[in-house]
Tab-separated table of C-alpha atoms and ligand atoms in Angstrom:
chain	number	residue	atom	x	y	z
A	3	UNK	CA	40.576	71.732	39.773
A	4	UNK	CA	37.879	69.758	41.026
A	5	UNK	CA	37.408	66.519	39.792
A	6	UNK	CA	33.778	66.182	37.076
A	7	UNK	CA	33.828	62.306	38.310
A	8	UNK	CA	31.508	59.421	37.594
A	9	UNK	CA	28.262	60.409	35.662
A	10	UNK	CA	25.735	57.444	35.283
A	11	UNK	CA	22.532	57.902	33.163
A	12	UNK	CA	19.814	56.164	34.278
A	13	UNK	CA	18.482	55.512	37.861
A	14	UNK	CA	17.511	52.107	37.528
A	15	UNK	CA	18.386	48.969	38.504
A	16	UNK	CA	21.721	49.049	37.465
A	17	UNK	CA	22.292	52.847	37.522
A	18	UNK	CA	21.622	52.667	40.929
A	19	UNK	CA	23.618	49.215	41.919
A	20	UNK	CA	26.797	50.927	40.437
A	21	UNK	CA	26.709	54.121	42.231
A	22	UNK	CA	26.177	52.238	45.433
A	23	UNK	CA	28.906	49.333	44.422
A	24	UNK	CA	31.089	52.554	43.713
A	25	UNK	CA	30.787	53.257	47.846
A	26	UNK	CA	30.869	50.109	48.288
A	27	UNK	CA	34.486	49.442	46.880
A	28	UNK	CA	35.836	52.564	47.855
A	29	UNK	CA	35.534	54.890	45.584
A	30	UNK	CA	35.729	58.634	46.936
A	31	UNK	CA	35.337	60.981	43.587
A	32	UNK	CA	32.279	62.593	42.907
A	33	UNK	CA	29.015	60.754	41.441
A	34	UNK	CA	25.893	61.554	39.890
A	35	UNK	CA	23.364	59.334	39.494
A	36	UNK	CA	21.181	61.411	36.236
A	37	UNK	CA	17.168	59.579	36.153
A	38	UNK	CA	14.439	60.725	33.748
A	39	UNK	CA	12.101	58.878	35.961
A	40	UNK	CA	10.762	61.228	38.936
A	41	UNK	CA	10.920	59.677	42.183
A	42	UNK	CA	13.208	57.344	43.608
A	43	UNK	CA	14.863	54.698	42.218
A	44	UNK	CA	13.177	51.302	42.196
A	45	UNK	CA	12.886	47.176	40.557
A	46	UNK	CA	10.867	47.002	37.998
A	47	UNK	CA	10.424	42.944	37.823
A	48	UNK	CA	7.248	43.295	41.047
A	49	UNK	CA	5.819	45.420	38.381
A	50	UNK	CA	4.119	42.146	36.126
A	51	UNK	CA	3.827	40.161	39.600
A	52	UNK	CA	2.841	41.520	43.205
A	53	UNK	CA	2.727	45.441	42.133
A	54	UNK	CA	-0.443	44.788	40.016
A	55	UNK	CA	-2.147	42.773	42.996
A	56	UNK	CA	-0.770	44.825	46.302
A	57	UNK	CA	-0.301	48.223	44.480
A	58	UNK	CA	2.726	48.624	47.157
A	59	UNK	CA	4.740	50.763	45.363
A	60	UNK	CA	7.443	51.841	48.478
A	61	UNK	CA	8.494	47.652	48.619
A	62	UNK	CA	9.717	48.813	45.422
A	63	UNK	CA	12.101	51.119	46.090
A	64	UNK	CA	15.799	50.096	45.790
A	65	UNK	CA	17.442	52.635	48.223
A	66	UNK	CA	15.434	55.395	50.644
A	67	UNK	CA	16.109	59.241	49.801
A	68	UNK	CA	18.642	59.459	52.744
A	69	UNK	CA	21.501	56.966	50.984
A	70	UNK	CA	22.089	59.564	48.716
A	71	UNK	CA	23.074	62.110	50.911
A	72	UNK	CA	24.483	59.637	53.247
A	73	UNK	CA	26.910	58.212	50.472
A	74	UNK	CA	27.866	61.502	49.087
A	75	UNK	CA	25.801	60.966	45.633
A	76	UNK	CA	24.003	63.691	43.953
A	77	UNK	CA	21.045	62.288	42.385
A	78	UNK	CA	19.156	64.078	40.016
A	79	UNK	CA	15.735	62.690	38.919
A	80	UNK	CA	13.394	63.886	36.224
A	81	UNK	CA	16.646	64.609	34.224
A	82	UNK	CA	16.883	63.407	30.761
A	83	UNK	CA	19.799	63.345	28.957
A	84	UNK	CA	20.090	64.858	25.893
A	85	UNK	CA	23.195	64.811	24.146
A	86	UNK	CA	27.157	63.784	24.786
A	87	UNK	CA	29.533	65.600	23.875
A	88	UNK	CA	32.931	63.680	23.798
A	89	UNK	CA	35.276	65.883	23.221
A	90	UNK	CA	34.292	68.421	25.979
A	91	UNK	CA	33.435	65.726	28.113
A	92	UNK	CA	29.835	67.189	29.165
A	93	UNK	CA	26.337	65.779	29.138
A	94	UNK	CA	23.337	68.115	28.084
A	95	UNK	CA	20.639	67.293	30.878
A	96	UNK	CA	16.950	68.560	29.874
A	97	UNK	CA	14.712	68.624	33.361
A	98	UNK	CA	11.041	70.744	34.073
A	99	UNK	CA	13.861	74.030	35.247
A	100	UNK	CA	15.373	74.407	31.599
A	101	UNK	CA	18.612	72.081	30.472
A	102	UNK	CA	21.713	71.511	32.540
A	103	UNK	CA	25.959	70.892	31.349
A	104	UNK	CA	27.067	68.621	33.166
A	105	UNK	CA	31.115	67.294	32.805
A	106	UNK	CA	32.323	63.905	33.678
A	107	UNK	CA	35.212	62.169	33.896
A	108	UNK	CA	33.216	59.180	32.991
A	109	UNK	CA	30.001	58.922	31.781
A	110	UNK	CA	28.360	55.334	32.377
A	111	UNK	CA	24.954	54.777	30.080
A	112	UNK	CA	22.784	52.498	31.669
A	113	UNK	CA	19.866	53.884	29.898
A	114	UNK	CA	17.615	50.603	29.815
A	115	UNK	CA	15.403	49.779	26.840
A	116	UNK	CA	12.107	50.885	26.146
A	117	UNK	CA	8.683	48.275	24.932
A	118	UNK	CA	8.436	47.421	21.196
A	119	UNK	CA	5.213	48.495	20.307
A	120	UNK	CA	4.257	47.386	16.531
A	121	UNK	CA	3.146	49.703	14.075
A	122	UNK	CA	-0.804	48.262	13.961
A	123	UNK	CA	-3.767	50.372	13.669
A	124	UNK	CA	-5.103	51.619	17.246
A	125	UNK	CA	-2.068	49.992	18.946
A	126	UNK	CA	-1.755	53.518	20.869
A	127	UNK	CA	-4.764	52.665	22.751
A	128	UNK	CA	-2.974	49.571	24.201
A	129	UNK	CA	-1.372	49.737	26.866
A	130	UNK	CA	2.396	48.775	27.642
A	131	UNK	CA	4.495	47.654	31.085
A	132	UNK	CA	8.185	48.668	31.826
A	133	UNK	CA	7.549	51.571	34.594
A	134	UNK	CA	5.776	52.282	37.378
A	135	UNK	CA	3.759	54.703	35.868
A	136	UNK	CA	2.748	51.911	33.337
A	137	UNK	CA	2.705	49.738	36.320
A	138	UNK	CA	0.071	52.032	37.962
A	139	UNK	CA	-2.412	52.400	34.713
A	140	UNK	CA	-2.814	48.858	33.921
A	141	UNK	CA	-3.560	47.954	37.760
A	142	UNK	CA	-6.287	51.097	37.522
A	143	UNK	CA	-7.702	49.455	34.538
A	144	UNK	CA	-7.336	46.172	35.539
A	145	UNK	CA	-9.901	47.272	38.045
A	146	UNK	CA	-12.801	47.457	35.892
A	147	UNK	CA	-11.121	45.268	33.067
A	148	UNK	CA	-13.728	41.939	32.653
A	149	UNK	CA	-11.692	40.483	29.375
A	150	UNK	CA	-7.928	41.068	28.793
A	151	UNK	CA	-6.077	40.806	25.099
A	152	UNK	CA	-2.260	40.333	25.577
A	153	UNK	CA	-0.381	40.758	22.431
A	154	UNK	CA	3.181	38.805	23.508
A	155	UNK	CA	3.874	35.555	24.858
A	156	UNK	CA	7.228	36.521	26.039
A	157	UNK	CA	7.817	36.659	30.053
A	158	UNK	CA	6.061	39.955	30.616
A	159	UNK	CA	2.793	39.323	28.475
A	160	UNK	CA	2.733	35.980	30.504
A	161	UNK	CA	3.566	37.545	33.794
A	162	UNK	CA	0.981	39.863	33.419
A	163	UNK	CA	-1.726	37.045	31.838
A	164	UNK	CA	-0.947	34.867	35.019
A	165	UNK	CA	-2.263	37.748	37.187
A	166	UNK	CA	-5.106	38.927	35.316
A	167	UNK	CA	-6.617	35.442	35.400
A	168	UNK	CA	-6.264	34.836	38.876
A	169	UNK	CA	-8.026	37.843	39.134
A	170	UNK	CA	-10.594	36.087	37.581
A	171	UNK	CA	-10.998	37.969	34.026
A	172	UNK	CA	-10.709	36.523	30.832
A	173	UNK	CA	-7.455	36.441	29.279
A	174	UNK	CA	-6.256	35.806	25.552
A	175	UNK	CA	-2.813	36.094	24.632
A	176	UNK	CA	-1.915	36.363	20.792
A	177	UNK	CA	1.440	35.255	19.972
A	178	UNK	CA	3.119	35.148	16.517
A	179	UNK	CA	5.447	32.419	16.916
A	180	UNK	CA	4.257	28.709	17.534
A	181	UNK	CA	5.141	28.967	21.247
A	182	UNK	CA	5.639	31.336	24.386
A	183	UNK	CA	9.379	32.899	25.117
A	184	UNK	CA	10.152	31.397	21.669
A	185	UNK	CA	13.815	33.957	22.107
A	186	UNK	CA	14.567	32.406	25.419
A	187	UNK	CA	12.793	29.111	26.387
A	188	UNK	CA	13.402	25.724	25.235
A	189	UNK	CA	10.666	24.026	23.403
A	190	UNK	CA	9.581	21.786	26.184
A	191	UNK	CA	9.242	24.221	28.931
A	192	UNK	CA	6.982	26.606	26.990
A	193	UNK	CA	5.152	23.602	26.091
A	194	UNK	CA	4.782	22.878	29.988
A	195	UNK	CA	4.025	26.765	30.833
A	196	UNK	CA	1.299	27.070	27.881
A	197	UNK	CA	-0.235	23.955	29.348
A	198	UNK	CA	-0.442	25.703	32.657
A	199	UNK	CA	-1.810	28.816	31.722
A	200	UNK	CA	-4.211	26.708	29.276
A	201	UNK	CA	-5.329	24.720	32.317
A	202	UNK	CA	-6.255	28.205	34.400
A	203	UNK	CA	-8.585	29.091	31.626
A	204	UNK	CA	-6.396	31.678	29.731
A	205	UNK	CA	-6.849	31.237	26.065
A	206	UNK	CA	-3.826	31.243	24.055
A	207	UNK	CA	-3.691	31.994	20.111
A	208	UNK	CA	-0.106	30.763	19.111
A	209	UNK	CA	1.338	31.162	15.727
A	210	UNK	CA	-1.301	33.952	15.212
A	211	UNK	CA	-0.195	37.912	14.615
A	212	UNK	CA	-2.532	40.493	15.563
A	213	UNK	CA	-3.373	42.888	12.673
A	214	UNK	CA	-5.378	45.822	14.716
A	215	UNK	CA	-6.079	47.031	18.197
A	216	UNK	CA	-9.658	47.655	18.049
A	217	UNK	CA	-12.208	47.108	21.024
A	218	UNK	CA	-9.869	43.730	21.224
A	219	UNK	CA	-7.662	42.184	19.208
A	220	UNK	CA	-8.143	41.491	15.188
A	221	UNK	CA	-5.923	38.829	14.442
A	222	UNK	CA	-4.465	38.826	10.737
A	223	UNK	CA	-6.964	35.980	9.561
A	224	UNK	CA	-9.782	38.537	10.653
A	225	UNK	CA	-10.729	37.082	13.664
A	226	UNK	CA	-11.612	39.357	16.495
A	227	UNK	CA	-11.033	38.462	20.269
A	228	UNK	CA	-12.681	41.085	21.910
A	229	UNK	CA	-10.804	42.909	25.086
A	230	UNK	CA	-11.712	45.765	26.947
A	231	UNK	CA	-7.744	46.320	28.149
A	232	UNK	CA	-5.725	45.394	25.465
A	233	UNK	CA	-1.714	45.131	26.505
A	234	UNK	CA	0.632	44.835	24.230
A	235	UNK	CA	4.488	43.095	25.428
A	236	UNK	CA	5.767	42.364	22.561
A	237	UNK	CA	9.610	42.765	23.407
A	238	UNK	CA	11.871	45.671	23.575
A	239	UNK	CA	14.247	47.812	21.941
A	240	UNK	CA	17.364	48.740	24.075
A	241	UNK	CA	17.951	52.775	24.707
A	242	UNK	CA	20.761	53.957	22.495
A	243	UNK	CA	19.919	57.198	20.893
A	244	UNK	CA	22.378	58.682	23.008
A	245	UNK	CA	25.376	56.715	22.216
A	246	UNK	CA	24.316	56.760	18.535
A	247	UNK	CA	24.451	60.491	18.215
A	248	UNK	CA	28.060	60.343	20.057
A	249	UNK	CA	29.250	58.243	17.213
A	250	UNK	CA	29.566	54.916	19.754
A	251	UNK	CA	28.983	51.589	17.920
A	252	UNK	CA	25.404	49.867	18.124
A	253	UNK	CA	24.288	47.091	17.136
A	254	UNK	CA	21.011	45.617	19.027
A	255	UNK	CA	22.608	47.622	22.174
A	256	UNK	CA	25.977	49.726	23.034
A	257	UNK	CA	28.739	47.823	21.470
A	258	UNK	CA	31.369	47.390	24.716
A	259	UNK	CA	34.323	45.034	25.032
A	260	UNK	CA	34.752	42.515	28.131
A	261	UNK	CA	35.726	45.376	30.285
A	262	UNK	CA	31.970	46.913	29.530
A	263	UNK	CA	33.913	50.091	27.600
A	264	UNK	CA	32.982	51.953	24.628
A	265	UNK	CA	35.330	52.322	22.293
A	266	UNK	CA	35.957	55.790	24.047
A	267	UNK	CA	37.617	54.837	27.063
A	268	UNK	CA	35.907	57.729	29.111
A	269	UNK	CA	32.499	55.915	28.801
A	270	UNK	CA	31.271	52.486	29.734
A	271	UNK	CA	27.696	51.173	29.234
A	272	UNK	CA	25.850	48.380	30.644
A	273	UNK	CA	22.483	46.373	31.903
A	274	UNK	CA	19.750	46.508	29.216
A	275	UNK	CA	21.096	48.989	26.871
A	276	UNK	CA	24.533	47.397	26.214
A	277	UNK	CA	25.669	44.786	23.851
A	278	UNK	CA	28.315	42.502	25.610
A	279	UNK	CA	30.735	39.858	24.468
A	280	UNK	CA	29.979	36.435	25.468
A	281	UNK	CA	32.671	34.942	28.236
A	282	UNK	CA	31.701	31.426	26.874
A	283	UNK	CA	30.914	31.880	22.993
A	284	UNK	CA	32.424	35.410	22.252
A	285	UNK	CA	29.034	36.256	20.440
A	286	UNK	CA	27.899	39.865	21.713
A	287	UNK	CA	24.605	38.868	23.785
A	288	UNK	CA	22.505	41.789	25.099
A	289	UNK	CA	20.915	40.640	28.501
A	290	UNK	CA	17.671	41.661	29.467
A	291	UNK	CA	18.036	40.903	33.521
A	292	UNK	CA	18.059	41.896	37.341
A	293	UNK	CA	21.404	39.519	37.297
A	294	UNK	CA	23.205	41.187	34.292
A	295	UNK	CA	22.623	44.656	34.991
A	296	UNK	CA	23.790	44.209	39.108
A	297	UNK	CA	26.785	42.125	38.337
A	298	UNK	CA	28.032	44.007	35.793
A	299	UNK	CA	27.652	47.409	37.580
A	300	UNK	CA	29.618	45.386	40.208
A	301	UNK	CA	32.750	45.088	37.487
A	302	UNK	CA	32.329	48.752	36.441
A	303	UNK	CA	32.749	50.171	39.686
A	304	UNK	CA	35.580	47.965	40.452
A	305	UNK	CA	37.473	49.378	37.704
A	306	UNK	CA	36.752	52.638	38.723
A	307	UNK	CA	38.007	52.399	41.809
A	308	UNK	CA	41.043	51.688	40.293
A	309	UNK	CA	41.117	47.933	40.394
A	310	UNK	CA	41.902	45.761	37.195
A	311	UNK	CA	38.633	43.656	37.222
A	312	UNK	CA	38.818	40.131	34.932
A	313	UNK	CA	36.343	41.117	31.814
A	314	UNK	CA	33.024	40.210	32.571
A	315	UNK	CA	32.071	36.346	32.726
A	316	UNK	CA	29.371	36.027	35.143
A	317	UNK	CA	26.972	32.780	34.623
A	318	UNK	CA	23.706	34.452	33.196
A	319	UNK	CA	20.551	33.997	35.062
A	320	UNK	CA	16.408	34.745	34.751
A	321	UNK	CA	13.892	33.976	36.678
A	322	UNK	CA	9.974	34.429	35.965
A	323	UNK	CA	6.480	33.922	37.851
A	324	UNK	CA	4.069	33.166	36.383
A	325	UNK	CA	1.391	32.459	38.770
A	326	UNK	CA	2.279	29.483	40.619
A	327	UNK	CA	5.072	28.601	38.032
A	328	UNK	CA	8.037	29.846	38.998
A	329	UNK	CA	10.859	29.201	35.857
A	330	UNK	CA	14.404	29.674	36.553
A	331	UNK	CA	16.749	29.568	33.720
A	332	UNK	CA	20.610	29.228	34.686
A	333	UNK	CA	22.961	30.068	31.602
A	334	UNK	CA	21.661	31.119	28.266
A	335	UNK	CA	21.545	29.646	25.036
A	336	UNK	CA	20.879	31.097	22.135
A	337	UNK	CA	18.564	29.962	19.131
A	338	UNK	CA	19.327	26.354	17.885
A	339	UNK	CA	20.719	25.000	21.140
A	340	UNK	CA	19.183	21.270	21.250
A	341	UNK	CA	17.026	20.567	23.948
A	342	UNK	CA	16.699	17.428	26.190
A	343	UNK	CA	14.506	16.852	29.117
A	344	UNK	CA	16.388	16.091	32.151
A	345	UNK	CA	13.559	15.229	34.505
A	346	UNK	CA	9.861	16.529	34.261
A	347	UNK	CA	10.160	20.703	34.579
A	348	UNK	CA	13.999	20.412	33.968
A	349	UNK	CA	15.517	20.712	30.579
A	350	UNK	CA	19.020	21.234	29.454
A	351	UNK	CA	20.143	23.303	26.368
A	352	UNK	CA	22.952	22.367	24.776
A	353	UNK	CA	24.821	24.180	21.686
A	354	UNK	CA	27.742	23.824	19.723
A	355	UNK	CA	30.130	24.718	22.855
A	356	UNK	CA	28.561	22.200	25.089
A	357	UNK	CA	26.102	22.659	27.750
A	358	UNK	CA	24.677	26.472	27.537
A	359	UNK	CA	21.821	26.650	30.010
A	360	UNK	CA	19.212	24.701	32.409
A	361	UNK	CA	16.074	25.648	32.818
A	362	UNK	CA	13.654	24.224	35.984
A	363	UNK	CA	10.102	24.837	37.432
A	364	UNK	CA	9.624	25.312	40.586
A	365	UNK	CA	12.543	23.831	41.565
A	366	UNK	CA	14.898	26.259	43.142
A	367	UNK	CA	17.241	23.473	44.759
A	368	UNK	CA	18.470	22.235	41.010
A	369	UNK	CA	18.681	25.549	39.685
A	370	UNK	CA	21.046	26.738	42.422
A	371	UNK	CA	23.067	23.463	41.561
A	372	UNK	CA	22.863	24.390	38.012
A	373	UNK	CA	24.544	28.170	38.710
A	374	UNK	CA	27.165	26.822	40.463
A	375	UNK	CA	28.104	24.080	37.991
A	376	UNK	CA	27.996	25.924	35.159
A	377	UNK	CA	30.322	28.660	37.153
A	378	UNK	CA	32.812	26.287	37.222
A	379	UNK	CA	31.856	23.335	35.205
A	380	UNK	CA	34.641	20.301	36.791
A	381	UNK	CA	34.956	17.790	34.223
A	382	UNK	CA	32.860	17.679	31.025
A	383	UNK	CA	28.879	18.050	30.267
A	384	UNK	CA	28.329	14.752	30.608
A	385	UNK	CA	29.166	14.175	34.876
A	386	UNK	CA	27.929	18.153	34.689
A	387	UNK	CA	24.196	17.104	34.049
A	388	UNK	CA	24.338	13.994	36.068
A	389	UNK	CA	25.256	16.109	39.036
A	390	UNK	CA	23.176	18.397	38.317
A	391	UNK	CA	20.189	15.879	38.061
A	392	UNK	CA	21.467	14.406	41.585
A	393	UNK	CA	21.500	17.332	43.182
B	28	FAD	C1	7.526	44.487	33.994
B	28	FAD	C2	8.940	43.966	34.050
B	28	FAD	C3	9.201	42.741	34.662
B	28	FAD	C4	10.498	42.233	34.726
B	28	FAD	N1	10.722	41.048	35.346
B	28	FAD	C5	11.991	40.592	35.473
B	28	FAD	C6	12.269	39.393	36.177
B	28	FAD	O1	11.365	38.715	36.680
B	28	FAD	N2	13.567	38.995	36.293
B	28	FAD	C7	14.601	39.719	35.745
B	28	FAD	O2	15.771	39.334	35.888
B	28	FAD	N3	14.356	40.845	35.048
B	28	FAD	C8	13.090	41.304	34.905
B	28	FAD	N4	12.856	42.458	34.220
B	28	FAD	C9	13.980	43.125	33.535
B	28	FAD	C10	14.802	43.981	34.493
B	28	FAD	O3	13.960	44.817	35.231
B	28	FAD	C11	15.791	44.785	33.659
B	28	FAD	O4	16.624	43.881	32.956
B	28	FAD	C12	16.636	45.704	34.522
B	28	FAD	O5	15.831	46.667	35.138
B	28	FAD	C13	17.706	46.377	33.669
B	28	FAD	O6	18.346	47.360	34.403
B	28	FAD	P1	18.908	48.641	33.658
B	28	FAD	O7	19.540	49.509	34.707
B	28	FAD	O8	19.715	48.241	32.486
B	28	FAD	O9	17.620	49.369	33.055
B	28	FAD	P2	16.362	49.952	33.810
B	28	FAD	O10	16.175	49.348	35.148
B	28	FAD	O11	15.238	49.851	32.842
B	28	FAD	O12	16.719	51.477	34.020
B	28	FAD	C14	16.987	52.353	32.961
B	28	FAD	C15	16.638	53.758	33.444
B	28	FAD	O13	17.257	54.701	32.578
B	28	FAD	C16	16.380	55.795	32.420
B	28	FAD	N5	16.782	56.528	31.209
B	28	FAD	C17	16.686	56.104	29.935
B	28	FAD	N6	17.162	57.066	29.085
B	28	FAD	C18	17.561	58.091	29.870
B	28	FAD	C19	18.130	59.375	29.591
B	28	FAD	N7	18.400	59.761	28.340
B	28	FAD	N8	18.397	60.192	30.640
B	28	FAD	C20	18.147	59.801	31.918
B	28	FAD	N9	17.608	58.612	32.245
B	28	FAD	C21	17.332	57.768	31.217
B	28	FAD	C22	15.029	55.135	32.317
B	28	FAD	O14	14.006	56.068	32.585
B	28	FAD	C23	15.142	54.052	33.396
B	28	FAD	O15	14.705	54.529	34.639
B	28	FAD	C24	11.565	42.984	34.138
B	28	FAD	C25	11.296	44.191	33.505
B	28	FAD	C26	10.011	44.691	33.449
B	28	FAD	C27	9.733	45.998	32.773
């Protein structure tokens, strides 16, 4: 009988890194790479930076149509899946044609997440940025666009604020919390970054929700900032419907174990949609990243092939530009971690298990430093950070 093989839904960035890595390490059974998305696969972190200023859509791109063929992978885009069903090992596949049974041997989910958009009056007028077709509205808009709202002063809603102001528009962004990237920055840093973005004229409105999406933002003290492109980035949700319906565990993502496994050992999910343990605290730690979703696609396809892979430990890492600030943050800590400023635009996060993460601005040389420290941190926090610092 002929093998079902590797089925992996979702063509993005880490869809498509593991059925390449699968090539890459050897692997000869049959894949299928299933997207929803039409088109080619492609990175969606240009989308907030040069996409909304060049418009160059093919840099994009992660592989040209002919690597399919050329690596033996059927890829199937505009295909959404639809349901698992475990026991028969199949995978309903809804596409324009009609639906599609497809059997695996095993199914990867690397379905992404989709944007958090709150439940405020008019909010579906907004509009929202994860793919290129979002990608491709907001730069038509941003055409004609004189005054921007940006509900979200995470990395996106900042991203995105950076470019509309060099643009020259007005920009406000409304953020609940009392600072920017309050989930993944340190205190300091998002102090520096709002100071930056406060200094190119963009107005910022911390600690302030928006109540309403009309002709602008209404904040919930009634104030209105008026807007004629409202965006809202105001996080996201990872993409589990799938798994839930199969009866997989979720819990803010696909619950896997170090070996990025279900609790059905025929499927394996990873990248944005997945819920991972921690290699340094053992907390499960869903990780929104380029880095994440290629390096662990990198240990799925390695066990694939039929090698016994270590469980997943790789050093986290983010990056984000944001005009001419360009943040790198090596490691991750989580909420609480105590802060101390290093040097100016370097601060080091440190939590109950010692030194979690380092964050710099624009200062690539000490973050590389930083990566490979904390990769193999030599002998205690303490010569860690002074290397790191002398570096
Ligand atoms: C605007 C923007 C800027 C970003 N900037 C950065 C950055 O600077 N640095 C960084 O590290 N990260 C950045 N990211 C995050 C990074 O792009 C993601 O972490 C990464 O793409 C995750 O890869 P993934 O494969 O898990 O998910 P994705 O790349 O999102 O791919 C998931 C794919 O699955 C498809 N899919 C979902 N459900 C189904 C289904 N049922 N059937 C078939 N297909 C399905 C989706 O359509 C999508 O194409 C950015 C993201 C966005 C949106």
């Amino acid at each position: 009988m002929t093998p079902a093989g590797t089925v992996i839904i979702g063509a993005g960035q880490g869809g498509l890194q593991l059925a390449a890595s699968l090539r890459q390490a050897g692997h000869s059974g049959p894949v299928t790479l299933v997207g929803a998305e039409d088109g080619l696969p492609y990175q969606r972190p240009p989308l907030s930076k040069a996409f909304l200023l060049d418009g160059r859509a093919e840099a994009l791109i992660l592989r040209p149509a002919a690597f399919f063929a050329s690596k033996d992978i059927t890829y199937l885009p505009g295909h959404r899946a639809e349901a698992i069903d475990r026991a028969a090992r199949t995978v309903t596949l809804h596409h324009a044609g009609g639906r599609r049974v497809l059997p695996y041997d095993h199914l990867v989910l690397a379905t992404g997440s989709r944007n958090l958009v709150p439940p405020l009056p008019g909010a579906d007028t907004a509009l929202g940025l994860r793919s290129m077709v979002d990608a491709r509205a907001l730069r038509a808009r941003l055409a004609d666009a004189r005054r921007v709202a940006v509900i979200g002063a995470g990395f996106i809603g900042l991203e995105f604020a950076a470019v509309a102001r060099g643009l020259g528009l007005e920009v406000a962004v409304i953020e609940a919390a009392p600072r920017p990237m309050v989930r993944t920055l340190s205190a300091p840093m998002a102090a520096t970054l709002a100071d930056w973005h406060r200094a190119q004229g963009s107005v910022l409105h911390l600690g302030r929700a928006a109540a309403e999406v009309d002709r602008g933002v209404v904040l919930e003290d009634g104030r209105h900032i008026p807007a004629d492109l409202v965006v809202i980035a105001a996080g996201v949700r990872p993409r589990t419907e799938l798994a839930e319906a199969a009866g997989l565990e979720v819990a803010d993502g696909i619950r896997v174990d170090g070996r990025l496994l279900t609790r059905d050992p025929a499927i394996s999910a990873f990248g944005d949609c997945a819920s991972v343990p921690s290699a340094r605290t053992g907390r499960h730690l869903r990780l929104e990243s380029v880095q994440a979703a290629t390096d662990q696609a990198r240990l799925i396809a390695a066990r694939i092939a039929g090698g016994a892979p270590a469980d997943y430990a790789a050093l986290p890492w983010f990056w984000s530009d944001q005009g001419a600030c360009k943040l790198q943050i090596a490691g991750h800590a989580g909420p609480g971690a105590e802060d101390r400023v290093l040097a100016p635009g370097t601060v080091a996060r440190i939590d109950e298990h010692g030194l979690a993460a380092i964050e710099t601005l624009n200062n690539p040389r000490t973050h590389m430093a930083a990566r490979r420290h904390l990769s193999s941190p030599p002998d205690g926090d303490g010569a860690l950070l002074d290397r790191i610092i002398a570096a």
